[in-house]
């Protein structure tokens, strides 16, 4: 058994210690592990085991995290979808307003009303699709999906936080850093998946 295989035991063992020059060592012998098949003194620490598993999941997610280019493609596709949805909802709303309250048609000339309509449609679009499938049309086309930091599907609350965060001014520019605000604030990641 090599050192990496031994560390799979040592990292989850309650007897482990850390030595600056040797790395993880056995606290019982103050040396690196020497067992060949299994460690007879192995005592699994549930917290350390969980931490080790979460580190492994995070590493796998980092290896499959969507690139900034793919994220930008998602943004552009979803932007087009929102524009089309906004147009059709606006036309439908205008027809309804003309039929029941023709005097209120002036609302479409108010910038606050059109901005609120766009905000509502965007919140509905992103929250509905990301909470139910983890994928908007942009993510479906690019073969990506939004997940939480442990790789699980996100729920309605997380999807809502992501959606609200998208409409914070300069959220798009926040991707010039490591992750965008709507990922950071909702503790989510966009990862590559196999297209289905």
GROMACS .gro file of C-alpha atoms in nm:
model
  196
    1UNK     CA    1   0.000   0.000   0.000
    2UNK     CA    2   0.147   0.336  -0.101
    3UNK     CA    3   0.135   0.662   0.095
    4UNK     CA    4  -0.172   0.796  -0.090
    5UNK     CA    5  -0.369   0.481  -0.010
    6UNK     CA    6  -0.261   0.498   0.355
    7UNK     CA    7  -0.374   0.861   0.373
    8UNK     CA    8  -0.729   0.753   0.287
    9UNK     CA    9  -0.732   0.591   0.631
   10UNK     CA   10  -0.521   0.850   0.812
   11UNK     CA   11  -0.723   1.152   0.701
   12UNK     CA   12  -1.038   1.005   0.860
   13UNK     CA   13  -0.873   0.859   1.172
   14UNK     CA   14  -0.912   1.019   1.516
   15UNK     CA   15  -0.545   0.936   1.592
   16UNK     CA   16  -0.409   1.157   1.315
   17UNK     CA   17  -0.183   1.452   1.383
   18UNK     CA   18  -0.017   1.702   1.155
   19UNK     CA   19   0.358   1.752   1.145
   20UNK     CA   20   0.493   2.047   0.943
   21UNK     CA   21   0.777   1.844   0.796
   22UNK     CA   22   0.609   1.501   0.761
   23UNK     CA   23   0.248   1.594   0.685
   24UNK     CA   24  -0.029   1.380   0.835
   25UNK     CA   25   0.116   1.132   1.084
   26UNK     CA   26  -0.020   0.875   1.329
   27UNK     CA   27  -0.051   1.027   1.675
   28UNK     CA   28   0.012   0.689   1.835
   29UNK     CA   29   0.365   0.653   1.694
   30UNK     CA   30   0.438   1.015   1.591
   31UNK     CA   31   0.546   0.892   1.247
   32UNK     CA   32   0.388   0.840   0.907
   33UNK     CA   33   0.167   0.532   0.890
   34UNK     CA   34   0.350   0.204   0.831
   35UNK     CA   35   0.066  -0.046   0.781
   36UNK     CA   36   0.055  -0.261   0.465
   37UNK     CA   37  -0.303  -0.391   0.433
   38UNK     CA   38  -0.513  -0.225   0.704
   39UNK     CA   39  -0.442  -0.025   1.017
   40UNK     CA   40  -0.527  -0.218   1.333
   41UNK     CA   41  -0.551   0.108   1.532
   42UNK     CA   42  -0.783   0.281   1.284
   43UNK     CA   43  -1.058   0.471   1.465
   44UNK     CA   44  -1.284   0.653   1.220
   45UNK     CA   45  -1.379   1.007   1.315
   46UNK     CA   46  -1.718   1.084   1.152
   47UNK     CA   47  -1.641   1.457   1.122
   48UNK     CA   48  -1.302   1.396   0.959
   49UNK     CA   49  -1.458   1.134   0.727
   50UNK     CA   50  -1.729   1.379   0.625
   51UNK     CA   51  -1.472   1.656   0.568
   52UNK     CA   52  -1.263   1.422   0.353
   53UNK     CA   53  -1.567   1.325   0.144
   54UNK     CA   54  -1.668   1.691   0.100
   55UNK     CA   55  -1.313   1.782  -0.006
   56UNK     CA   56  -1.327   1.506  -0.267
   57UNK     CA   57  -1.663   1.631  -0.399
   58UNK     CA   58  -1.534   1.990  -0.414
   59UNK     CA   59  -1.226   1.875  -0.603
   60UNK     CA   60  -1.440   1.686  -0.854
   61UNK     CA   61  -1.666   1.988  -0.896
   62UNK     CA   62  -1.366   2.216  -0.953
   63UNK     CA   63  -1.252   1.978  -1.226
   64UNK     CA   64  -1.587   1.998  -1.402
   65UNK     CA   65  -1.679   2.361  -1.333
   66UNK     CA   66  -1.803   2.543  -1.642
   67UNK     CA   67  -1.557   2.786  -1.798
   68UNK     CA   68  -1.618   3.160  -1.817
   69UNK     CA   69  -1.674   3.123  -2.193
   70UNK     CA   70  -1.952   2.872  -2.138
   71UNK     CA   71  -2.099   3.091  -1.862
   72UNK     CA   72  -2.096   3.387  -2.102
   73UNK     CA   73  -2.276   3.176  -2.364
   74UNK     CA   74  -2.538   3.086  -2.098
   75UNK     CA   75  -2.578   3.456  -2.023
   76UNK     CA   76  -2.628   3.553  -2.389
   77UNK     CA   77  -2.874   3.272  -2.461
   78UNK     CA   78  -3.079   3.347  -2.149
   79UNK     CA   79  -3.070   3.718  -2.230
   80UNK     CA   80  -3.227   3.647  -2.571
   81UNK     CA   81  -3.486   3.418  -2.408
   82UNK     CA   82  -3.577   3.691  -2.158
   83UNK     CA   83  -3.613   3.948  -2.435
   84UNK     CA   84  -3.845   3.718  -2.632
   85UNK     CA   85  -4.048   3.626  -2.322
   86UNK     CA   86  -4.073   3.993  -2.224
   87UNK     CA   87  -4.198   4.085  -2.570
   88UNK     CA   88  -4.471   3.819  -2.572
   89UNK     CA   89  -4.579   3.884  -2.212
   90UNK     CA   90  -4.582   4.258  -2.288
   91UNK     CA   91  -4.802   4.207  -2.595
   92UNK     CA   92  -5.037   3.979  -2.401
   93UNK     CA   93  -5.056   4.226  -2.113
   94UNK     CA   94  -5.120   4.513  -2.355
   95UNK     CA   95  -5.409   4.322  -2.515
   96UNK     CA   96  -5.559   4.248  -2.174
   97UNK     CA   97  -5.519   4.612  -2.061
   98UNK     CA   98  -5.677   4.742  -2.381
   99UNK     CA   99  -5.973   4.512  -2.328
  100UNK     CA  100  -6.040   4.581  -1.960
  101UNK     CA  101  -5.882   4.922  -1.884
  102UNK     CA  102  -5.783   5.116  -2.199
  103UNK     CA  103  -5.690   5.422  -1.991
  104UNK     CA  104  -5.405   5.228  -1.822
  105UNK     CA  105  -5.220   5.159  -2.148
  106UNK     CA  106  -4.995   5.458  -2.069
  107UNK     CA  107  -4.813   5.232  -1.818
  108UNK     CA  108  -4.611   5.086  -2.105
  109UNK     CA  109  -4.457   5.430  -2.156
  110UNK     CA  110  -4.331   5.435  -1.798
  111UNK     CA  111  -3.974   5.304  -1.762
  112UNK     CA  112  -4.036   5.177  -1.407
  113UNK     CA  113  -4.324   4.961  -1.531
  114UNK     CA  114  -4.127   4.800  -1.814
  115UNK     CA  115  -3.830   4.745  -1.583
  116UNK     CA  116  -4.056   4.584  -1.319
  117UNK     CA  117  -4.215   4.363  -1.585
  118UNK     CA  118  -3.871   4.252  -1.708
  119UNK     CA  119  -3.758   4.189  -1.348
  120UNK     CA  120  -4.067   3.981  -1.274
  121UNK     CA  121  -4.029   3.771  -1.590
  122UNK     CA  122  -3.657   3.719  -1.523
  123UNK     CA  123  -3.716   3.618  -1.160
  124UNK     CA  124  -3.988   3.376  -1.267
  125UNK     CA  125  -3.781   3.228  -1.553
  126UNK     CA  126  -3.459   3.171  -1.358
  127UNK     CA  127  -3.624   3.060  -1.032
  128UNK     CA  128  -3.867   2.817  -1.195
  129UNK     CA  129  -3.616   2.643  -1.422
  130UNK     CA  130  -3.320   2.636  -1.183
  131UNK     CA  131  -3.529   2.515  -0.887
  132UNK     CA  132  -3.696   2.237  -1.085
  133UNK     CA  133  -3.421   2.119  -1.324
  134UNK     CA  134  -3.109   2.321  -1.238
  135UNK     CA  135  -3.101   2.430  -1.601
  136UNK     CA  136  -3.223   2.727  -1.800
  137UNK     CA  137  -3.239   2.713  -2.180
  138UNK     CA  138  -2.884   2.848  -2.193
  139UNK     CA  139  -2.760   2.573  -1.963
  140UNK     CA  140  -2.946   2.306  -2.161
  141UNK     CA  141  -2.780   2.418  -2.484
  142UNK     CA  142  -2.430   2.438  -2.331
  143UNK     CA  143  -2.463   2.115  -2.129
  144UNK     CA  144  -2.430   2.275  -1.786
  145UNK     CA  145  -2.627   2.272  -1.463
  146UNK     CA  146  -2.638   2.473  -1.141
  147UNK     CA  147  -2.566   2.277  -0.821
  148UNK     CA  148  -2.490   2.364  -0.460
  149UNK     CA  149  -2.135   2.349  -0.324
  150UNK     CA  150  -2.175   1.979  -0.244
  151UNK     CA  151  -2.295   1.891  -0.594
  152UNK     CA  152  -2.664   1.855  -0.506
  153UNK     CA  153  -2.963   2.001  -0.691
  154UNK     CA  154  -3.067   2.339  -0.559
  155UNK     CA  155  -3.405   2.416  -0.407
  156UNK     CA  156  -3.649   2.702  -0.451
  157UNK     CA  157  -3.487   2.926  -0.186
  158UNK     CA  158  -3.140   2.896  -0.338
  159UNK     CA  159  -3.280   2.950  -0.688
  160UNK     CA  160  -3.461   3.261  -0.565
  161UNK     CA  161  -3.141   3.403  -0.412
  162UNK     CA  162  -2.958   3.339  -0.744
  163UNK     CA  163  -3.239   3.510  -0.937
  164UNK     CA  164  -3.249   3.816  -0.711
  165UNK     CA  165  -2.870   3.845  -0.723
  166UNK     CA  166  -2.871   3.852  -1.104
  167UNK     CA  167  -3.056   4.183  -1.098
  168UNK     CA  168  -2.809   4.354  -0.866
  169UNK     CA  169  -2.629   4.620  -1.073
  170UNK     CA  170  -2.295   4.502  -1.213
  171UNK     CA  171  -2.357   4.134  -1.135
  172UNK     CA  172  -2.242   4.052  -1.489
  173UNK     CA  173  -1.913   4.232  -1.425
  174UNK     CA  174  -1.860   4.033  -1.106
  175UNK     CA  175  -1.752   3.741  -1.328
  176UNK     CA  176  -1.426   3.925  -1.394
  177UNK     CA  177  -1.328   3.778  -1.056
  178UNK     CA  178  -1.337   3.410  -0.965
  179UNK     CA  179  -1.715   3.365  -0.949
  180UNK     CA  180  -2.012   3.591  -1.003
  181UNK     CA  181  -2.209   3.735  -0.716
  182UNK     CA  182  -2.514   3.521  -0.788
  183UNK     CA  183  -2.297   3.210  -0.740
  184UNK     CA  184  -2.115   3.344  -0.435
  185UNK     CA  185  -2.423   3.472  -0.254
  186UNK     CA  186  -2.623   3.153  -0.316
  187UNK     CA  187  -2.330   2.912  -0.255
  188UNK     CA  188  -2.375   2.750  -0.596
  189UNK     CA  189  -2.163   2.646  -0.893
  190UNK     CA  190  -2.235   2.583  -1.260
  191UNK     CA  191  -2.085   2.254  -1.372
  192UNK     CA  192  -2.055   2.067  -1.699
  193UNK     CA  193  -2.278   1.763  -1.740
  194UNK     CA  194  -2.341   1.520  -2.021
  195UNK     CA  195  -2.600   1.650  -2.264
  196UNK     CA  196  -2.918   1.443  -2.256
   0.00000   0.00000   0.00000
